[in-house]
């Protein structure tokens, strides 16, 4: 009996690493567009005069459309070609950015933001899937995904700072025009550096499945965000239930369709499904606590929005090297221990923040935030790399879309759950702290949010206003302490899950294991469709 000797996957060279740098452009911009409008809202409100409902849609429609179309675009890229989808999305993203910059009405800006969401949904799964096609060696792929994850986290933090800097010198539309040069560079360099890859055996596009995925993700994200913003109410609960029913119908459709849009076999591998869960839990903590951190800097410590954004950027810069460090560490020991360590570090940072007081030193807040951010960056980079490494190349688009969808849901859940915990503590503390004789409307506003209490305190004379503001800041800090302890508990449970469920798993492309097929612990695809490899290499 003869054995075919194992041949190590070819290492990536200068061309592949240069292509990665090109892929970071859309990654940065899509993540930045989530937060870039934070400072621009007062300026565009003064010019476009949107209603309160329109203002909420200006802020939220981008994230809603992005979340709703991720699965669809991941599957579409597998069918028509990931590079083709990426470049089409870059063109749409650039054009929509120009429309948003010069919008003449609130309706026009909402429509442009929706188009940006469509473009973003084409870019995100394509970038991560193309990394899977560019880097076949597990060690190099781990470094590439770590860099990609750092760019994602960095874009969210840089968005408000860049927005504030631009608004000091230009009009509000400039926050959108920064997208145009990067998209032009991507359109020029992409065809030269990025390989094309599609799955010829994917079959016809599942249009009913696409509609069901949209009907599932949009209502779920919308319902969770509305509950986080306004508390439990009939309408958001009904919308959330409708989304869950659509999700169940989507799963049934994918199980029975002849050419399903999403390969549910991905979830049969515990490494992939657990990685999606780990990412969801990490984003749950990131988004759920970031809301408190920003409000603490601005309202409790009295910082301006720009000052708060700059200080908020510091923890992100401080942990920039944690993703590559985690990838290097995972090459020397079981990644289950490294992921669990990341969750433990994050839990420690949250416990540290639970000792926060209104008068705590600024370094105390920044160091604690850097600690929990370090742990979560480790988790997300290794989770992304594990899931993408386990998915065969022809399924990388669907795998990327599932990962991104999990992070969107995790962020929405974090805002809802942790936000509700903090709000409940705040309201309970403020009920006993309100001064006697305060009008009912003012009392309700002060009891609802810290910003409302600050506005009411500004109208009260002398020490009465100071006392109310001091009580509100103390109540908010109590709510923050409860929320971060909740996050710490979730992180501790996630560490146990990582140790239990991920121990011993290896990704394809490691020494002695083939890439994408036949690896210990790897998903076993059907025979590779004819032309799949040539499609991925012909353009190289």
Short mmCIF file of C-alpha atoms in Angstrom, two decimals:
data_model
loop_
_atom_site.label_atom_id
_atom_site.label_comp_id
_atom_site.label_asym_id
_atom_site.label_seq_id
_atom_site.Cartn_x
_atom_site.Cartn_y
_atom_site.Cartn_z
CA UNK A 1 0.00 0.00 0.00
CA UNK A 2 1.40 3.41 -0.96
CA UNK A 3 0.76 6.69 0.75
CA UNK A 4 0.72 10.11 -0.85
CA UNK A 5 3.14 12.30 1.09
CA UNK A 6 1.70 15.42 2.64
CA UNK A 7 2.76 18.64 0.96
CA UNK A 8 2.66 21.79 3.05
CA UNK A 9 0.36 24.49 1.71
CA UNK A 10 2.21 27.16 -0.25
CA UNK A 11 3.21 30.13 1.90
CA UNK A 12 1.88 33.55 1.06
CA UNK A 13 4.34 35.99 -0.46
CA UNK A 14 4.61 39.73 -0.93
CA UNK A 15 1.68 39.78 -3.37
CA UNK A 16 -0.71 38.19 -0.85
CA UNK A 17 0.35 40.50 2.00
CA UNK A 18 -0.05 43.52 -0.27
CA UNK A 19 -3.51 42.24 -1.19
CA UNK A 20 -4.32 42.03 2.53
CA UNK A 21 -3.43 45.72 2.89
CA UNK A 22 -5.91 46.47 0.10
CA UNK A 23 -8.59 44.39 1.83
CA UNK A 24 -8.16 46.40 5.03
CA UNK A 25 -9.45 49.54 3.29
CA UNK A 26 -13.11 48.43 3.03
CA UNK A 27 -12.86 46.76 6.42
CA UNK A 28 -11.82 50.03 8.09
CA UNK A 29 -14.37 52.17 6.27
CA UNK A 30 -17.36 49.89 6.84
CA UNK A 31 -16.63 49.71 10.57
CA UNK A 32 -16.01 53.48 10.71
CA UNK A 33 -19.37 54.22 9.09
CA UNK A 34 -21.09 52.64 12.10
CA UNK A 35 -19.84 55.47 14.33
CA UNK A 36 -18.78 58.30 12.03
CA UNK A 37 -22.10 60.18 12.38
CA UNK A 38 -21.92 60.56 16.17
CA UNK A 39 -20.57 64.12 16.03
CA UNK A 40 -22.19 65.11 12.73
CA UNK A 41 -25.79 64.74 13.95
CA UNK A 42 -26.13 68.29 15.40
CA UNK A 43 -24.75 69.82 12.17
CA UNK A 44 -26.90 67.84 9.74
CA UNK A 45 -29.92 68.33 12.01
CA UNK A 46 -29.50 72.11 11.78
CA UNK A 47 -29.34 71.96 7.97
CA UNK A 48 -31.76 69.16 7.03
CA UNK A 49 -34.18 69.58 10.00
CA UNK A 50 -35.14 65.90 10.33
CA UNK A 51 -37.91 64.84 12.68
CA UNK A 52 -36.96 62.78 15.73
CA UNK A 53 -38.01 59.60 13.93
CA UNK A 54 -36.01 60.55 10.82
CA UNK A 55 -32.98 61.29 12.97
CA UNK A 56 -33.14 57.81 14.47
CA UNK A 57 -33.37 56.27 11.01
CA UNK A 58 -30.41 58.33 9.79
CA UNK A 59 -28.35 56.80 12.59
CA UNK A 60 -29.73 53.24 12.49
CA UNK A 61 -30.68 52.36 8.91
CA UNK A 62 -27.07 51.66 7.93
CA UNK A 63 -26.65 49.02 10.63
CA UNK A 64 -30.10 47.51 9.99
CA UNK A 65 -29.51 47.03 6.25
CA UNK A 66 -25.95 45.81 6.83
CA UNK A 67 -27.12 43.17 9.31
CA UNK A 68 -30.06 42.11 7.15
CA UNK A 69 -28.04 41.48 3.98
CA UNK A 70 -24.83 39.90 5.29
CA UNK A 71 -25.97 36.29 4.78
CA UNK A 72 -27.38 37.10 1.35
CA UNK A 73 -24.20 38.78 0.17
CA UNK A 74 -21.97 36.05 1.56
CA UNK A 75 -23.89 33.45 -0.44
CA UNK A 76 -23.97 35.68 -3.53
CA UNK A 77 -20.20 36.08 -3.44
CA UNK A 78 -19.74 32.32 -3.38
CA UNK A 79 -21.79 32.14 -6.59
CA UNK A 80 -20.77 35.13 -8.70
CA UNK A 81 -17.21 35.57 -7.38
CA UNK A 82 -15.95 37.21 -4.22
CA UNK A 83 -13.70 39.71 -5.97
CA UNK A 84 -16.49 40.71 -8.32
CA UNK A 85 -18.87 41.25 -5.39
CA UNK A 86 -16.21 43.18 -3.44
CA UNK A 87 -15.50 45.56 -6.33
CA UNK A 88 -19.21 46.02 -7.07
CA UNK A 89 -19.79 46.83 -3.42
CA UNK A 90 -16.87 49.27 -3.41
CA UNK A 91 -18.38 51.13 -6.37
CA UNK A 92 -21.79 51.28 -4.69
CA UNK A 93 -20.24 52.33 -1.37
CA UNK A 94 -18.30 55.14 -3.02
CA UNK A 95 -21.30 56.44 -5.00
CA UNK A 96 -23.60 56.24 -1.97
CA UNK A 97 -21.03 58.15 0.08
CA UNK A 98 -21.16 60.99 -2.45
CA UNK A 99 -24.97 61.02 -2.37
CA UNK A 100 -24.95 61.10 1.45
CA UNK A 101 -22.39 63.92 1.54
CA UNK A 102 -24.54 66.16 -0.64
CA UNK A 103 -27.98 65.06 0.59
CA UNK A 104 -30.55 67.86 0.37
CA UNK A 105 -33.16 66.33 2.66
CA UNK A 106 -33.52 63.88 5.53
CA UNK A 107 -35.23 61.39 3.21
CA UNK A 108 -32.34 61.57 0.76
CA UNK A 109 -29.81 60.99 3.53
CA UNK A 110 -31.77 58.00 4.88
CA UNK A 111 -31.86 56.47 1.39
CA UNK A 112 -28.12 57.07 0.95
CA UNK A 113 -27.38 55.47 4.32
CA UNK A 114 -29.45 52.45 3.27
CA UNK A 115 -27.36 52.18 0.07
CA UNK A 116 -24.23 52.40 2.19
CA UNK A 117 -25.58 49.48 4.22
CA UNK A 118 -26.06 47.43 1.05
CA UNK A 119 -22.52 48.25 -0.04
CA UNK A 120 -21.14 47.43 3.39
CA UNK A 121 -22.91 44.06 3.36
CA UNK A 122 -21.12 43.17 0.11
CA UNK A 123 -17.72 44.25 1.45
CA UNK A 124 -17.53 42.61 4.87
CA UNK A 125 -17.97 38.88 4.07
CA UNK A 126 -15.96 39.28 0.85
CA UNK A 127 -12.88 40.61 2.66
CA UNK A 128 -12.74 37.77 5.19
CA UNK A 129 -13.54 35.11 2.57
CA UNK A 130 -10.78 36.38 0.28
CA UNK A 131 -8.32 36.15 3.18
CA UNK A 132 -9.26 32.45 3.32
CA UNK A 133 -8.35 32.15 -0.37
CA UNK A 134 -5.12 34.15 -0.10
CA UNK A 135 -3.61 32.44 2.97
CA UNK A 136 -3.61 28.63 2.98
CA UNK A 137 -0.97 28.23 5.66
CA UNK A 138 -2.69 28.29 9.07
CA UNK A 139 0.08 30.29 10.75
CA UNK A 140 0.02 33.03 8.12
CA UNK A 141 -3.77 32.98 7.97
CA UNK A 142 -3.90 33.47 11.73
CA UNK A 143 -1.74 36.59 11.43
CA UNK A 144 -3.83 37.91 8.54
CA UNK A 145 -7.13 37.43 10.36
CA UNK A 146 -5.63 39.03 13.48
CA UNK A 147 -4.69 42.11 11.45
CA UNK A 148 -8.19 42.14 9.91
CA UNK A 149 -9.81 41.92 13.37
CA UNK A 150 -7.64 44.77 14.67
CA UNK A 151 -8.68 46.91 11.71
CA UNK A 152 -12.34 46.20 12.46
CA UNK A 153 -12.04 47.24 16.10
CA UNK A 154 -9.87 50.22 15.21
CA UNK A 155 -12.32 51.53 12.63
CA UNK A 156 -15.14 51.69 15.16
CA UNK A 157 -12.95 53.68 17.57
CA UNK A 158 -11.39 55.95 14.92
CA UNK A 159 -14.74 56.90 13.36
CA UNK A 160 -15.84 59.47 15.99
CA UNK A 161 -12.35 61.01 16.24
CA UNK A 162 -12.00 61.44 12.49
CA UNK A 163 -15.55 62.76 12.33
CA UNK A 164 -14.83 65.36 15.00
CA UNK A 165 -11.60 66.47 13.30
CA UNK A 166 -13.30 66.89 9.92
CA UNK A 167 -16.23 68.81 11.38
CA UNK A 168 -13.86 71.38 12.84
CA UNK A 169 -12.77 72.40 9.31
CA UNK A 170 -15.46 71.22 6.86
CA UNK A 171 -19.21 70.75 6.55
CA UNK A 172 -20.97 67.64 7.84
CA UNK A 173 -20.91 65.87 4.46
CA UNK A 174 -17.13 65.57 4.67
CA UNK A 175 -17.50 62.60 7.04
CA UNK A 176 -18.83 60.63 4.06
CA UNK A 177 -16.41 61.88 1.41
CA UNK A 178 -13.45 60.26 3.20
CA UNK A 179 -14.77 56.97 1.78
CA UNK A 180 -14.29 57.97 -1.86
CA UNK A 181 -10.45 57.92 -2.17
CA UNK A 182 -10.21 54.55 -0.43
CA UNK A 183 -12.88 53.03 -2.67
CA UNK A 184 -11.11 54.36 -5.79
CA UNK A 185 -7.85 52.80 -4.58
CA UNK A 186 -9.64 49.49 -3.99
CA UNK A 187 -11.20 49.57 -7.47
CA UNK A 188 -7.78 50.19 -9.04
CA UNK A 189 -5.69 47.75 -6.98
CA UNK A 190 -8.29 45.02 -6.43
CA UNK A 191 -8.27 43.55 -9.97
CA UNK A 192 -4.47 43.52 -9.94
CA UNK A 193 -3.87 41.92 -6.53
CA UNK A 194 -6.95 39.96 -5.49
CA UNK A 195 -7.73 36.48 -6.85
CA UNK A 196 -11.20 35.63 -8.04
CA UNK A 197 -12.92 32.70 -6.37
CA UNK A 198 -16.39 31.25 -6.71
CA UNK A 199 -18.02 27.90 -6.17
CA UNK A 200 -19.24 26.48 -9.52
CA UNK A 201 -21.24 23.80 -7.69
CA UNK A 202 -23.23 26.26 -5.59
CA UNK A 203 -26.32 26.04 -7.82
CA UNK A 204 -28.96 28.69 -8.41
CA UNK A 205 -29.26 31.62 -6.02
CA UNK A 206 -31.93 30.99 -3.38
CA UNK A 207 -34.10 34.12 -3.67
CA UNK A 208 -36.79 32.96 -1.18
CA UNK A 209 -34.05 32.11 1.31
CA UNK A 210 -32.54 35.56 0.81
CA UNK A 211 -35.86 37.25 1.54
CA UNK A 212 -36.36 35.11 4.64
CA UNK A 213 -32.89 35.97 5.95
CA UNK A 214 -33.69 39.66 5.51
CA UNK A 215 -37.07 39.21 7.21
CA UNK A 216 -35.29 37.47 10.09
CA UNK A 217 -32.28 39.70 10.73
CA UNK A 218 -33.91 43.11 10.24
CA UNK A 219 -36.78 42.62 12.74
CA UNK A 220 -34.52 40.90 15.29
CA UNK A 221 -31.91 43.66 15.28
CA UNK A 222 -34.58 46.39 15.16
CA UNK A 223 -36.62 44.83 17.97
CA UNK A 224 -33.60 44.32 20.23
CA UNK A 225 -32.38 47.89 19.68
CA UNK A 226 -35.83 49.35 20.32
CA UNK A 227 -36.17 47.37 23.55
CA UNK A 228 -32.72 48.59 24.57
CA UNK A 229 -33.68 52.19 23.82
CA UNK A 230 -37.24 52.37 25.17
CA UNK A 231 -37.69 49.27 27.32
CA UNK A 232 -40.22 46.47 26.88
CA UNK A 233 -43.17 47.54 24.78
CA UNK A 234 -45.70 45.68 22.66
CA UNK A 235 -44.49 46.80 19.22
CA UNK A 236 -40.76 45.92 19.51
CA UNK A 237 -41.63 42.62 21.20
CA UNK A 238 -43.99 41.71 18.33
CA UNK A 239 -41.35 42.74 15.79
CA UNK A 240 -38.76 40.59 17.57
CA UNK A 241 -41.11 37.60 17.63
CA UNK A 242 -41.80 38.07 13.91
CA UNK A 243 -38.05 38.03 13.27
CA UNK A 244 -37.61 34.82 15.25
CA UNK A 245 -40.44 33.17 13.29
CA UNK A 246 -38.81 34.26 10.02
CA UNK A 247 -35.50 32.84 11.28
CA UNK A 248 -37.17 29.49 11.92
CA UNK A 249 -38.67 29.58 8.42
CA UNK A 250 -35.24 30.45 7.00
CA UNK A 251 -33.62 27.45 8.70
CA UNK A 252 -36.38 25.17 7.38
CA UNK A 253 -35.90 26.58 3.89
CA UNK A 254 -32.16 25.96 3.99
CA UNK A 255 -32.70 22.38 5.15
CA UNK A 256 -35.15 21.56 2.36
CA UNK A 257 -34.08 23.70 -0.63
CA UNK A 258 -32.35 22.00 -3.55
CA UNK A 259 -29.74 24.75 -3.71
CA UNK A 260 -29.70 26.32 -0.25
CA UNK A 261 -28.19 29.76 0.16
CA UNK A 262 -26.50 28.76 3.40
CA UNK A 263 -24.83 25.44 4.10
CA UNK A 264 -26.09 24.41 7.53
CA UNK A 265 -23.45 21.66 7.57
CA UNK A 266 -21.11 24.39 8.83
CA UNK A 267 -22.87 24.24 12.19
CA UNK A 268 -22.35 20.50 12.50
CA UNK A 269 -18.73 21.22 13.35
CA UNK A 270 -18.51 22.34 16.95
CA UNK A 271 -15.42 24.42 16.22
CA UNK A 272 -17.33 26.59 13.76
CA UNK A 273 -20.54 26.91 15.76
CA UNK A 274 -18.67 27.62 19.00
CA UNK A 275 -16.53 30.24 17.23
CA UNK A 276 -19.68 32.06 16.09
CA UNK A 277 -20.97 31.92 19.68
CA UNK A 278 -17.65 33.20 21.07
CA UNK A 279 -17.74 36.15 18.68
CA UNK A 280 -21.34 36.90 19.61
CA UNK A 281 -20.51 36.91 23.32
CA UNK A 282 -17.43 39.09 22.81
CA UNK A 283 -19.38 41.68 20.83
CA UNK A 284 -22.15 41.47 23.43
CA UNK A 285 -19.68 42.76 26.00
CA UNK A 286 -17.93 45.27 23.71
CA UNK A 287 -21.05 47.11 22.55
CA UNK A 288 -23.02 46.73 25.77
CA UNK A 289 -20.28 48.37 27.86
CA UNK A 290 -19.05 50.90 25.28
CA UNK A 291 -22.33 52.80 25.64
CA UNK A 292 -21.71 53.25 29.38
CA UNK A 293 -18.06 54.15 28.89
CA UNK A 294 -18.85 56.97 26.43
CA UNK A 295 -21.59 58.41 28.65
CA UNK A 296 -19.33 58.20 31.70
CA UNK A 297 -16.62 60.27 30.02
CA UNK A 298 -19.02 62.90 28.68
CA UNK A 299 -21.67 63.29 31.36
CA UNK A 300 -20.07 62.09 34.58
CA UNK A 301 -16.59 63.52 33.91
CA UNK A 302 -17.88 66.48 31.88
CA UNK A 303 -15.72 65.96 28.77
CA UNK A 304 -16.61 67.40 25.39
CA UNK A 305 -17.56 64.84 22.71
CA UNK A 306 -14.24 65.31 20.91
CA UNK A 307 -12.24 64.97 24.11
CA UNK A 308 -14.17 61.86 25.08
CA UNK A 309 -13.61 60.34 21.62
CA UNK A 310 -9.86 60.93 21.85
CA UNK A 311 -9.62 59.32 25.28
CA UNK A 312 -11.86 56.50 24.04
CA UNK A 313 -9.36 55.88 21.26
CA UNK A 314 -6.50 55.30 23.70
CA UNK A 315 -7.53 51.78 24.85
CA UNK A 316 -7.95 50.75 21.21
CA UNK A 317 -4.45 51.92 20.34
CA UNK A 318 -3.07 50.28 23.48
CA UNK A 319 -4.39 46.84 22.48
CA UNK A 320 -3.52 47.06 18.79
CA UNK A 321 -0.89 44.34 19.09
CA UNK A 322 -3.00 41.89 21.08
CA UNK A 323 -4.56 40.17 18.06
CA UNK A 324 -1.19 39.26 16.45
CA UNK A 325 0.12 38.26 19.88
CA UNK A 326 -2.86 35.95 20.39
CA UNK A 327 -2.30 34.41 16.95
CA UNK A 328 1.37 33.77 17.78
CA UNK A 329 0.45 32.27 21.14
CA UNK A 330 -2.12 29.97 19.51
CA UNK A 331 0.68 28.49 17.39
CA UNK A 332 2.46 27.31 20.55
CA UNK A 333 -0.44 26.02 22.62
CA UNK A 334 -4.03 24.87 22.31
CA UNK A 335 -6.09 27.82 21.10
CA UNK A 336 -8.84 26.84 23.54
CA UNK A 337 -6.58 27.98 26.38
CA UNK A 338 -5.74 31.22 24.57
CA UNK A 339 -9.41 32.03 23.90
CA UNK A 340 -10.30 31.15 27.49
CA UNK A 341 -7.44 33.38 28.65
CA UNK A 342 -8.85 36.21 26.56
CA UNK A 343 -12.25 35.84 28.23
CA UNK A 344 -10.62 35.70 31.68
CA UNK A 345 -8.65 38.89 30.95
CA UNK A 346 -11.84 40.58 29.76
CA UNK A 347 -13.68 39.44 32.88
CA UNK A 348 -10.87 40.89 35.01
CA UNK A 349 -11.16 44.23 33.23
CA UNK A 350 -14.90 44.33 33.82
CA UNK A 351 -14.48 43.44 37.50
CA UNK A 352 -11.93 46.26 37.74
CA UNK A 353 -14.49 48.66 36.26
CA UNK A 354 -17.05 47.54 38.83
CA UNK A 355 -15.00 49.49 41.43
CA UNK A 356 -15.41 52.69 39.42
CA UNK A 357 -16.74 55.75 41.26
CA UNK A 358 -17.78 59.18 39.90
CA UNK A 359 -14.55 60.68 41.21
CA UNK A 360 -12.17 57.89 40.14
CA UNK A 361 -8.96 58.91 38.39
CA UNK A 362 -9.02 58.89 34.60
CA UNK A 363 -6.12 56.41 34.43
CA UNK A 364 -8.24 53.95 36.43
CA UNK A 365 -10.94 53.99 33.73
CA UNK A 366 -8.52 53.85 30.79
CA UNK A 367 -6.42 50.99 32.14
CA UNK A 368 -9.50 48.92 33.01
CA UNK A 369 -10.93 49.53 29.53
CA UNK A 370 -7.62 48.55 27.95
CA UNK A 371 -7.59 45.31 29.95
CA UNK A 372 -11.05 44.13 28.90
CA UNK A 373 -10.50 45.30 25.30
CA UNK A 374 -7.25 43.29 25.16
CA UNK A 375 -9.01 40.11 26.16
CA UNK A 376 -11.88 40.58 23.71
CA UNK A 377 -9.54 41.35 20.80
CA UNK A 378 -7.77 38.06 21.52
CA UNK A 379 -11.08 36.18 21.50
CA UNK A 380 -12.48 37.71 18.32
CA UNK A 381 -9.33 37.37 16.25
CA UNK A 382 -8.86 33.69 17.17
CA UNK A 383 -12.58 32.97 16.77
CA UNK A 384 -12.60 34.47 13.28
CA UNK A 385 -9.46 32.57 12.28
CA UNK A 386 -10.75 29.24 13.61
CA UNK A 387 -14.12 29.50 11.86
CA UNK A 388 -12.65 30.60 8.54
CA UNK A 389 -9.92 27.96 8.74
CA UNK A 390 -12.45 25.18 9.37
CA UNK A 391 -14.70 26.20 6.48
CA UNK A 392 -13.62 24.81 3.10
CA UNK A 393 -12.64 27.56 0.61
CA UNK A 394 -15.86 27.17 -1.40
CA UNK A 395 -17.90 27.92 1.74
CA UNK A 396 -15.81 30.82 3.03
CA UNK A 397 -18.31 33.47 1.92
CA UNK A 398 -21.17 31.87 3.86
CA UNK A 399 -18.91 31.30 6.85
CA UNK A 400 -17.80 34.95 6.87
CA UNK A 401 -21.39 36.15 6.62
CA UNK A 402 -22.43 33.98 9.55
CA UNK A 403 -19.59 35.33 11.68
CA UNK A 404 -20.53 38.93 10.85
CA UNK A 405 -24.21 38.26 11.49
CA UNK A 406 -23.33 36.82 14.89
CA UNK A 407 -21.38 39.95 15.81
CA UNK A 408 -24.29 42.19 14.75
CA UNK A 409 -26.71 40.20 16.91
CA UNK A 410 -24.24 40.15 19.78
CA UNK A 411 -23.89 43.93 19.70
CA UNK A 412 -27.64 44.43 19.67
CA UNK A 413 -28.10 41.97 22.54
CA UNK A 414 -25.37 43.69 24.54
CA UNK A 415 -27.11 47.03 24.22
CA UNK A 416 -30.43 45.48 25.23
CA UNK A 417 -29.37 43.27 28.15
CA UNK A 418 -26.55 45.27 29.71
CA UNK A 419 -28.28 48.54 28.91
CA UNK A 420 -31.43 47.31 30.66
CA UNK A 421 -29.45 46.29 33.74
CA UNK A 422 -27.78 49.68 33.98
CA UNK A 423 -31.03 51.56 33.34
CA UNK A 424 -32.92 49.57 35.97
CA UNK A 425 -30.32 50.36 38.65
CA UNK A 426 -30.24 54.01 37.63
CA UNK A 427 -34.02 54.40 37.81
CA UNK A 428 -34.21 52.64 41.17
CA UNK A 429 -31.54 54.91 42.67
CA UNK A 430 -33.03 58.08 41.20
CA UNK A 431 -36.53 57.36 42.48
CA UNK A 432 -35.34 58.07 46.02
CA UNK A 433 -32.98 60.90 45.07
CA UNK A 434 -35.41 63.28 43.34
CA UNK A 435 -36.10 66.53 45.27
CA UNK A 436 -39.59 67.12 46.60
CA UNK A 437 -41.84 69.35 44.53
CA UNK A 438 -40.20 68.58 41.19
CA UNK A 439 -42.77 68.73 38.32
CA UNK A 440 -43.89 65.35 37.04
CA UNK A 441 -42.37 65.83 33.57
CA UNK A 442 -39.02 66.92 34.95
CA UNK A 443 -39.02 64.08 37.46
CA UNK A 444 -39.72 61.55 34.69
CA UNK A 445 -36.90 62.96 32.54
CA UNK A 446 -34.41 62.92 35.43
CA UNK A 447 -35.41 59.39 36.37
CA UNK A 448 -35.08 58.07 32.82
CA UNK A 449 -31.52 59.03 31.75
CA UNK A 450 -28.43 60.77 33.03
CA UNK A 451 -28.67 63.30 30.18
CA UNK A 452 -32.25 64.06 31.22
CA UNK A 453 -31.17 64.56 34.82
CA UNK A 454 -28.39 66.92 33.70
CA UNK A 455 -30.90 69.00 31.71
CA UNK A 456 -33.28 69.19 34.68
CA UNK A 457 -30.43 70.04 37.06
CA UNK A 458 -29.43 72.96 34.84
CA UNK A 459 -32.89 74.48 35.37
CA UNK A 460 -32.84 74.16 39.17
CA UNK A 461 -31.44 76.94 41.35
CA UNK A 462 -28.11 76.67 43.20
CA UNK A 463 -27.44 73.68 45.35
CA UNK A 464 -30.65 71.88 44.35
CA UNK A 465 -29.32 71.45 40.80
CA UNK A 466 -25.89 70.39 42.03
CA UNK A 467 -27.42 67.86 44.41
CA UNK A 468 -29.58 66.36 41.66
CA UNK A 469 -26.66 66.11 39.24
CA UNK A 470 -24.44 64.53 41.89
CA UNK A 471 -27.15 61.97 42.70
CA UNK A 472 -27.67 61.23 38.99
CA UNK A 473 -23.96 60.69 38.40
CA UNK A 474 -23.78 58.37 41.38
CA UNK A 475 -26.85 56.44 40.17
CA UNK A 476 -25.40 56.13 36.67
CA UNK A 477 -22.12 54.81 38.08
CA UNK A 478 -24.07 52.26 40.14
CA UNK A 479 -25.80 51.13 36.95
CA UNK A 480 -22.46 50.92 35.15
CA UNK A 481 -21.06 48.77 37.97
CA UNK A 482 -23.98 46.37 37.72
CA UNK A 483 -23.71 46.18 33.91
CA UNK A 484 -19.98 45.41 33.88
CA UNK A 485 -20.45 42.77 36.57
CA UNK A 486 -23.05 41.21 34.29
CA UNK A 487 -20.54 41.32 31.43
CA UNK A 488 -17.87 39.78 33.68
CA UNK A 489 -20.21 36.89 34.53
CA UNK A 490 -20.88 36.23 30.84
CA UNK A 491 -17.14 36.33 30.10
CA UNK A 492 -16.40 33.84 32.88
CA UNK A 493 -19.03 31.44 31.52
CA UNK A 494 -17.63 31.90 28.00
CA UNK A 495 -14.14 30.98 29.26
CA UNK A 496 -15.48 27.70 30.62
CA UNK A 497 -17.30 27.01 27.35
CA UNK A 498 -14.15 27.68 25.33
CA UNK A 499 -12.11 25.28 27.44
CA UNK A 500 -14.79 22.62 27.30
CA UNK A 501 -15.78 22.79 23.64
CA UNK A 502 -12.69 23.95 21.74
CA UNK A 503 -9.92 21.93 23.37
CA UNK A 504 -7.93 19.86 20.89
CA UNK A 505 -9.34 21.41 17.71
CA UNK A 506 -6.88 22.20 14.94
CA UNK A 507 -7.43 24.19 11.77
CA UNK A 508 -6.51 23.00 8.27
CA UNK A 509 -3.14 24.09 6.95
CA UNK A 510 -1.18 23.34 10.09
CA UNK A 511 1.90 21.19 9.87
CA UNK A 512 1.00 17.68 8.75
CA UNK A 513 -2.56 18.52 7.78
CA UNK A 514 -3.92 19.34 4.32
CA UNK A 515 -5.71 22.60 3.71
CA UNK A 516 -9.51 22.54 3.57
CA UNK A 517 -10.02 18.80 3.22
CA UNK A 518 -9.04 15.79 5.17
CA UNK A 519 -7.78 17.73 8.17
CA UNK A 520 -8.32 16.49 11.66
CA UNK A 521 -11.21 18.55 12.91
CA UNK A 522 -11.87 20.17 9.54
CA UNK A 523 -15.19 20.16 7.75
CA UNK A 524 -15.29 17.51 5.08
CA UNK A 525 -16.69 18.95 1.88
CA UNK A 526 -17.89 16.94 -1.05
CA UNK A 527 -15.47 16.37 -3.86
CA UNK A 528 -14.11 19.74 -4.88
CA UNK A 529 -16.04 21.07 -7.86
CA UNK A 530 -14.14 21.16 -11.15
CA UNK A 531 -12.55 24.52 -11.71
CA UNK A 532 -12.78 25.70 -8.14
CA UNK A 533 -9.01 25.78 -7.69
CA UNK A 534 -8.38 27.30 -11.07
CA UNK A 535 -10.98 29.98 -10.38
CA UNK A 536 -9.10 30.86 -7.24
CA UNK A 537 -5.65 30.93 -8.82
CA UNK A 538 -6.10 32.03 -12.40
CA UNK A 539 -6.26 35.68 -11.46
CA UNK A 540 -3.25 35.50 -9.14
#
